[in-house]
């Protein structure tokens, strides 16, 4: 993880009306001054996963965070993401993000291709920003 992250809990449980819910990982970021919740999904992201994370974020914002702290961030790591479903399901101002993960690193050749491609994109962006054609 990046700077400022503090691990708080794994499988953090909270209960509503006798039903137990568990968020996979709870971190606190000292620099952002907010909770960061991470839920791990083994398969394709479903709209229920987004609703569940929204509930977790709402709970932490209403019950755990202090007034001086920033809003909670929710991150769902999944094997496959449906961008259109995420865009339609979540409000525009939602502090919830879905990202795909890979079980294995790409090959050395694939990493090199991505690095070269990223450098070319970066050079073009810098040229465009400087007004160079």
mmCIF file with all atom_site columns, C-alpha atoms in Angstrom:
data_model
loop_
_atom_site.group_PDB
_atom_site.id
_atom_site.type_symbol
_atom_site.label_atom_id
_atom_site.label_alt_id
_atom_site.label_comp_id
_atom_site.label_asym_id
_atom_site.label_entity_id
_atom_site.label_seq_id
_atom_site.pdbx_PDB_ins_code
_atom_site.Cartn_x
_atom_site.Cartn_y
_atom_site.Cartn_z
_atom_site.occupancy
_atom_site.B_iso_or_equiv
_atom_site.pdbx_formal_charge
_atom_site.auth_seq_id
_atom_site.auth_comp_id
_atom_site.auth_asym_id
_atom_site.auth_atom_id
_atom_site.pdbx_PDB_model_num
ATOM 1   C CA . UNK A 1 1   ? 0.000   0.000   0.000   1.00 0.00 ? 1   UNK A CA 1
ATOM 2   C CA . UNK A 1 2   ? 1.035   3.606   -0.325  1.00 0.00 ? 2   UNK A CA 1
ATOM 3   C CA . UNK A 1 3   ? 2.174   6.028   2.371   1.00 0.00 ? 3   UNK A CA 1
ATOM 4   C CA . UNK A 1 4   ? -0.089  6.803   5.278   1.00 0.00 ? 4   UNK A CA 1
ATOM 5   C CA . UNK A 1 5   ? -2.111  3.582   5.341   1.00 0.00 ? 5   UNK A CA 1
ATOM 6   C CA . UNK A 1 6   ? -2.747  1.941   8.696   1.00 0.00 ? 6   UNK A CA 1
ATOM 7   C CA . UNK A 1 7   ? -4.262  -1.528  8.882   1.00 0.00 ? 7   UNK A CA 1
ATOM 8   C CA . UNK A 1 8   ? -7.256  -1.660  11.208  1.00 0.00 ? 8   UNK A CA 1
ATOM 9   C CA . UNK A 1 9   ? -9.113  -4.934  10.657  1.00 0.00 ? 9   UNK A CA 1
ATOM 10  C CA . UNK A 1 10  ? -9.692  -8.007  8.513   1.00 0.00 ? 10  UNK A CA 1
ATOM 11  C CA . UNK A 1 11  ? -13.253 -9.331  8.263   1.00 0.00 ? 11  UNK A CA 1
ATOM 12  C CA . UNK A 1 12  ? -14.560 -6.409  10.358  1.00 0.00 ? 12  UNK A CA 1
ATOM 13  C CA . UNK A 1 13  ? -18.037 -7.335  11.583  1.00 0.00 ? 13  UNK A CA 1
ATOM 14  C CA . UNK A 1 14  ? -20.967 -5.031  12.202  1.00 0.00 ? 14  UNK A CA 1
ATOM 15  C CA . UNK A 1 15  ? -24.564 -5.958  12.903  1.00 0.00 ? 15  UNK A CA 1
ATOM 16  C CA . UNK A 1 16  ? -27.953 -4.535  11.895  1.00 0.00 ? 16  UNK A CA 1
ATOM 17  C CA . UNK A 1 17  ? -31.156 -6.017  13.327  1.00 0.00 ? 17  UNK A CA 1
ATOM 18  C CA . UNK A 1 18  ? -29.393 -9.235  14.275  1.00 0.00 ? 18  UNK A CA 1
ATOM 19  C CA . UNK A 1 19  ? -27.766 -9.767  10.842  1.00 0.00 ? 19  UNK A CA 1
ATOM 20  C CA . UNK A 1 20  ? -23.987 -9.771  10.643  1.00 0.00 ? 20  UNK A CA 1
ATOM 21  C CA . UNK A 1 21  ? -22.042 -8.148  7.806   1.00 0.00 ? 21  UNK A CA 1
ATOM 22  C CA . UNK A 1 22  ? -18.301 -8.298  7.181   1.00 0.00 ? 22  UNK A CA 1
ATOM 23  C CA . UNK A 1 23  ? -16.088 -5.919  5.255   1.00 0.00 ? 23  UNK A CA 1
ATOM 24  C CA . UNK A 1 24  ? -12.955 -7.729  4.086   1.00 0.00 ? 24  UNK A CA 1
ATOM 25  C CA . UNK A 1 25  ? -10.297 -5.117  4.911   1.00 0.00 ? 25  UNK A CA 1
ATOM 26  C CA . UNK A 1 26  ? -10.417 -1.849  6.838   1.00 0.00 ? 26  UNK A CA 1
ATOM 27  C CA . UNK A 1 27  ? -7.599  0.667   6.606   1.00 0.00 ? 27  UNK A CA 1
ATOM 28  C CA . UNK A 1 28  ? -7.227  4.219   7.843   1.00 0.00 ? 28  UNK A CA 1
ATOM 29  C CA . UNK A 1 29  ? -5.235  6.699   5.789   1.00 0.00 ? 29  UNK A CA 1
ATOM 30  C CA . UNK A 1 30  ? -3.496  9.299   7.953   1.00 0.00 ? 30  UNK A CA 1
ATOM 31  C CA . UNK A 1 31  ? -2.760  11.612  5.023   1.00 0.00 ? 31  UNK A CA 1
ATOM 32  C CA . UNK A 1 32  ? -6.330  11.611  3.670   1.00 0.00 ? 32  UNK A CA 1
ATOM 33  C CA . UNK A 1 33  ? -7.771  11.368  7.194   1.00 0.00 ? 33  UNK A CA 1
ATOM 34  C CA . UNK A 1 34  ? -10.370 8.793   6.206   1.00 0.00 ? 34  UNK A CA 1
ATOM 35  C CA . UNK A 1 35  ? -11.302 5.141   6.369   1.00 0.00 ? 35  UNK A CA 1
ATOM 36  C CA . UNK A 1 36  ? -10.605 3.019   3.295   1.00 0.00 ? 36  UNK A CA 1
ATOM 37  C CA . UNK A 1 37  ? -12.714 -0.137  2.992   1.00 0.00 ? 37  UNK A CA 1
ATOM 38  C CA . UNK A 1 38  ? -11.730 -2.911  0.607   1.00 0.00 ? 38  UNK A CA 1
ATOM 39  C CA . UNK A 1 39  ? -14.001 -5.766  -0.423  1.00 0.00 ? 39  UNK A CA 1
ATOM 40  C CA . UNK A 1 40  ? -12.535 -8.649  -2.417  1.00 0.00 ? 40  UNK A CA 1
ATOM 41  C CA . UNK A 1 41  ? -14.699 -10.435 -4.993  1.00 0.00 ? 41  UNK A CA 1
ATOM 42  C CA . UNK A 1 42  ? -13.575 -13.664 -6.637  1.00 0.00 ? 42  UNK A CA 1
ATOM 43  C CA . UNK A 1 43  ? -15.689 -13.346 -9.763  1.00 0.00 ? 43  UNK A CA 1
ATOM 44  C CA . UNK A 1 44  ? -17.537 -10.824 -11.878 1.00 0.00 ? 44  UNK A CA 1
ATOM 45  C CA . UNK A 1 45  ? -18.748 -7.660  -10.152 1.00 0.00 ? 45  UNK A CA 1
ATOM 46  C CA . UNK A 1 46  ? -22.515 -7.633  -9.522  1.00 0.00 ? 46  UNK A CA 1
ATOM 47  C CA . UNK A 1 47  ? -24.762 -4.670  -8.715  1.00 0.00 ? 47  UNK A CA 1
ATOM 48  C CA . UNK A 1 48  ? -25.387 -6.272  -5.304  1.00 0.00 ? 48  UNK A CA 1
ATOM 49  C CA . UNK A 1 49  ? -21.666 -5.868  -4.565  1.00 0.00 ? 49  UNK A CA 1
ATOM 50  C CA . UNK A 1 50  ? -21.925 -2.139  -5.228  1.00 0.00 ? 50  UNK A CA 1
ATOM 51  C CA . UNK A 1 51  ? -24.970 -1.847  -2.968  1.00 0.00 ? 51  UNK A CA 1
ATOM 52  C CA . UNK A 1 52  ? -23.220 -3.790  -0.237  1.00 0.00 ? 52  UNK A CA 1
ATOM 53  C CA . UNK A 1 53  ? -20.175 -1.496  -0.403  1.00 0.00 ? 53  UNK A CA 1
ATOM 54  C CA . UNK A 1 54  ? -22.471 1.550   -0.332  1.00 0.00 ? 54  UNK A CA 1
ATOM 55  C CA . UNK A 1 55  ? -23.966 0.176   2.897   1.00 0.00 ? 55  UNK A CA 1
ATOM 56  C CA . UNK A 1 56  ? -20.477 -0.317  4.384   1.00 0.00 ? 56  UNK A CA 1
ATOM 57  C CA . UNK A 1 57  ? -19.411 3.211   3.428   1.00 0.00 ? 57  UNK A CA 1
ATOM 58  C CA . UNK A 1 58  ? -22.644 4.694   4.836   1.00 0.00 ? 58  UNK A CA 1
ATOM 59  C CA . UNK A 1 59  ? -22.168 2.779   8.088   1.00 0.00 ? 59  UNK A CA 1
ATOM 60  C CA . UNK A 1 60  ? -18.601 3.991   8.554   1.00 0.00 ? 60  UNK A CA 1
ATOM 61  C CA . UNK A 1 61  ? -19.543 7.579   7.659   1.00 0.00 ? 61  UNK A CA 1
ATOM 62  C CA . UNK A 1 62  ? -22.465 7.603   10.090  1.00 0.00 ? 62  UNK A CA 1
ATOM 63  C CA . UNK A 1 63  ? -21.161 5.445   12.944  1.00 0.00 ? 63  UNK A CA 1
ATOM 64  C CA . UNK A 1 64  ? -17.357 5.334   12.900  1.00 0.00 ? 64  UNK A CA 1
ATOM 65  C CA . UNK A 1 65  ? -15.802 8.474   11.441  1.00 0.00 ? 65  UNK A CA 1
ATOM 66  C CA . UNK A 1 66  ? -15.320 11.653  13.408  1.00 0.00 ? 66  UNK A CA 1
ATOM 67  C CA . UNK A 1 67  ? -16.713 14.961  12.153  1.00 0.00 ? 67  UNK A CA 1
ATOM 68  C CA . UNK A 1 68  ? -13.220 16.268  11.363  1.00 0.00 ? 68  UNK A CA 1
ATOM 69  C CA . UNK A 1 69  ? -12.417 13.259  9.170   1.00 0.00 ? 69  UNK A CA 1
ATOM 70  C CA . UNK A 1 70  ? -12.991 12.971  5.426   1.00 0.00 ? 70  UNK A CA 1
ATOM 71  C CA . UNK A 1 71  ? -15.681 10.695  3.938   1.00 0.00 ? 71  UNK A CA 1
ATOM 72  C CA . UNK A 1 72  ? -14.993 6.970   3.779   1.00 0.00 ? 72  UNK A CA 1
ATOM 73  C CA . UNK A 1 73  ? -13.636 5.493   0.541   1.00 0.00 ? 73  UNK A CA 1
ATOM 74  C CA . UNK A 1 74  ? -14.856 2.101   -0.668  1.00 0.00 ? 74  UNK A CA 1
ATOM 75  C CA . UNK A 1 75  ? -12.852 -0.052  -3.072  1.00 0.00 ? 75  UNK A CA 1
ATOM 76  C CA . UNK A 1 76  ? -14.120 -3.272  -4.623  1.00 0.00 ? 76  UNK A CA 1
ATOM 77  C CA . UNK A 1 77  ? -11.448 -5.494  -6.155  1.00 0.00 ? 77  UNK A CA 1
ATOM 78  C CA . UNK A 1 78  ? -12.984 -7.997  -8.569  1.00 0.00 ? 78  UNK A CA 1
ATOM 79  C CA . UNK A 1 79  ? -11.932 -10.450 -11.242 1.00 0.00 ? 79  UNK A CA 1
ATOM 80  C CA . UNK A 1 80  ? -14.131 -8.792  -13.892 1.00 0.00 ? 80  UNK A CA 1
ATOM 81  C CA . UNK A 1 81  ? -15.730 -5.336  -13.851 1.00 0.00 ? 81  UNK A CA 1
ATOM 82  C CA . UNK A 1 82  ? -18.685 -4.063  -15.869 1.00 0.00 ? 82  UNK A CA 1
ATOM 83  C CA . UNK A 1 83  ? -17.965 -0.337  -16.388 1.00 0.00 ? 83  UNK A CA 1
ATOM 84  C CA . UNK A 1 84  ? -21.482 0.474   -17.609 1.00 0.00 ? 84  UNK A CA 1
ATOM 85  C CA . UNK A 1 85  ? -23.086 -1.182  -14.579 1.00 0.00 ? 85  UNK A CA 1
ATOM 86  C CA . UNK A 1 86  ? -20.796 0.713   -12.196 1.00 0.00 ? 86  UNK A CA 1
ATOM 87  C CA . UNK A 1 87  ? -21.590 4.012   -13.939 1.00 0.00 ? 87  UNK A CA 1
ATOM 88  C CA . UNK A 1 88  ? -25.349 3.408   -13.857 1.00 0.00 ? 88  UNK A CA 1
ATOM 89  C CA . UNK A 1 89  ? -25.555 1.920   -10.338 1.00 0.00 ? 89  UNK A CA 1
ATOM 90  C CA . UNK A 1 90  ? -23.456 4.402   -8.373  1.00 0.00 ? 90  UNK A CA 1
ATOM 91  C CA . UNK A 1 91  ? -24.309 8.073   -7.925  1.00 0.00 ? 91  UNK A CA 1
ATOM 92  C CA . UNK A 1 92  ? -21.883 10.478  -9.616  1.00 0.00 ? 92  UNK A CA 1
ATOM 93  C CA . UNK A 1 93  ? -20.523 11.666  -6.258  1.00 0.00 ? 93  UNK A CA 1
ATOM 94  C CA . UNK A 1 94  ? -20.090 8.156   -4.792  1.00 0.00 ? 94  UNK A CA 1
ATOM 95  C CA . UNK A 1 95  ? -16.797 7.570   -3.055  1.00 0.00 ? 95  UNK A CA 1
ATOM 96  C CA . UNK A 1 96  ? -16.789 3.944   -4.231  1.00 0.00 ? 96  UNK A CA 1
ATOM 97  C CA . UNK A 1 97  ? -14.455 2.531   -6.837  1.00 0.00 ? 97  UNK A CA 1
ATOM 98  C CA . UNK A 1 98  ? -14.331 -0.857  -8.554  1.00 0.00 ? 98  UNK A CA 1
ATOM 99  C CA . UNK A 1 99  ? -11.104 -2.211  -9.984  1.00 0.00 ? 99  UNK A CA 1
ATOM 100 C CA . UNK A 1 100 ? -10.084 -5.467  -11.605 1.00 0.00 ? 100 UNK A CA 1
ATOM 101 C CA . UNK A 1 101 ? -7.275  -7.553  -10.239 1.00 0.00 ? 101 UNK A CA 1
ATOM 102 C CA . UNK A 1 102 ? -5.036  -10.153 -11.832 1.00 0.00 ? 102 UNK A CA 1
ATOM 103 C CA . UNK A 1 103 ? -3.973  -13.371 -10.131 1.00 0.00 ? 103 UNK A CA 1
ATOM 104 C CA . UNK A 1 104 ? -0.651  -13.424 -11.957 1.00 0.00 ? 104 UNK A CA 1
ATOM 105 C CA . UNK A 1 105 ? 1.682   -10.778 -13.261 1.00 0.00 ? 105 UNK A CA 1
ATOM 106 C CA . UNK A 1 106 ? 1.854   -10.433 -17.037 1.00 0.00 ? 106 UNK A CA 1
ATOM 107 C CA . UNK A 1 107 ? 4.895   -11.858 -18.805 1.00 0.00 ? 107 UNK A CA 1
ATOM 108 C CA . UNK A 1 108 ? 8.098   -9.828  -18.963 1.00 0.00 ? 108 UNK A CA 1
ATOM 109 C CA . UNK A 1 109 ? 7.423   -9.108  -22.657 1.00 0.00 ? 109 UNK A CA 1
ATOM 110 C CA . UNK A 1 110 ? 3.878   -7.855  -21.930 1.00 0.00 ? 110 UNK A CA 1
ATOM 111 C CA . UNK A 1 111 ? 5.159   -5.601  -19.130 1.00 0.00 ? 111 UNK A CA 1
ATOM 112 C CA . UNK A 1 112 ? 7.801   -4.168  -21.482 1.00 0.00 ? 112 UNK A CA 1
ATOM 113 C CA . UNK A 1 113 ? 5.146   -3.480  -24.166 1.00 0.00 ? 113 UNK A CA 1
ATOM 114 C CA . UNK A 1 114 ? 2.942   -1.711  -21.614 1.00 0.00 ? 114 UNK A CA 1
ATOM 115 C CA . UNK A 1 115 ? 5.889   0.339   -20.365 1.00 0.00 ? 115 UNK A CA 1
ATOM 116 C CA . UNK A 1 116 ? 6.828   1.457   -23.906 1.00 0.00 ? 116 UNK A CA 1
ATOM 117 C CA . UNK A 1 117 ? 3.179   2.251   -24.699 1.00 0.00 ? 117 UNK A CA 1
ATOM 118 C CA . UNK A 1 118 ? 2.822   4.245   -21.455 1.00 0.00 ? 118 UNK A CA 1
ATOM 119 C CA . UNK A 1 119 ? 5.951   6.263   -22.236 1.00 0.00 ? 119 UNK A CA 1
ATOM 120 C CA . UNK A 1 120 ? 4.656   7.088   -25.728 1.00 0.00 ? 120 UNK A CA 1
ATOM 121 C CA . UNK A 1 121 ? 1.298   8.206   -24.338 1.00 0.00 ? 121 UNK A CA 1
ATOM 122 C CA . UNK A 1 122 ? 3.079   10.309  -21.701 1.00 0.00 ? 122 UNK A CA 1
ATOM 123 C CA . UNK A 1 123 ? 5.291   11.997  -24.304 1.00 0.00 ? 123 UNK A CA 1
ATOM 124 C CA . UNK A 1 124 ? 2.260   12.823  -26.474 1.00 0.00 ? 124 UNK A CA 1
ATOM 125 C CA . UNK A 1 125 ? 0.398   14.262  -23.497 1.00 0.00 ? 125 UNK A CA 1
ATOM 126 C CA . UNK A 1 126 ? 3.377   16.414  -22.538 1.00 0.00 ? 126 UNK A CA 1
ATOM 127 C CA . UNK A 1 127 ? 3.771   17.628  -26.123 1.00 0.00 ? 127 UNK A CA 1
ATOM 128 C CA . UNK A 1 128 ? 0.074   18.492  -26.343 1.00 0.00 ? 128 UNK A CA 1
ATOM 129 C CA . UNK A 1 129 ? 0.204   20.330  -23.010 1.00 0.00 ? 129 UNK A CA 1
ATOM 130 C CA . UNK A 1 130 ? 3.221   22.346  -24.167 1.00 0.00 ? 130 UNK A CA 1
ATOM 131 C CA . UNK A 1 131 ? 1.536   23.173  -27.475 1.00 0.00 ? 131 UNK A CA 1
ATOM 132 C CA . UNK A 1 132 ? 4.153   21.291  -29.474 1.00 0.00 ? 132 UNK A CA 1
ATOM 133 C CA . UNK A 1 133 ? 2.877   19.607  -32.659 1.00 0.00 ? 133 UNK A CA 1
#
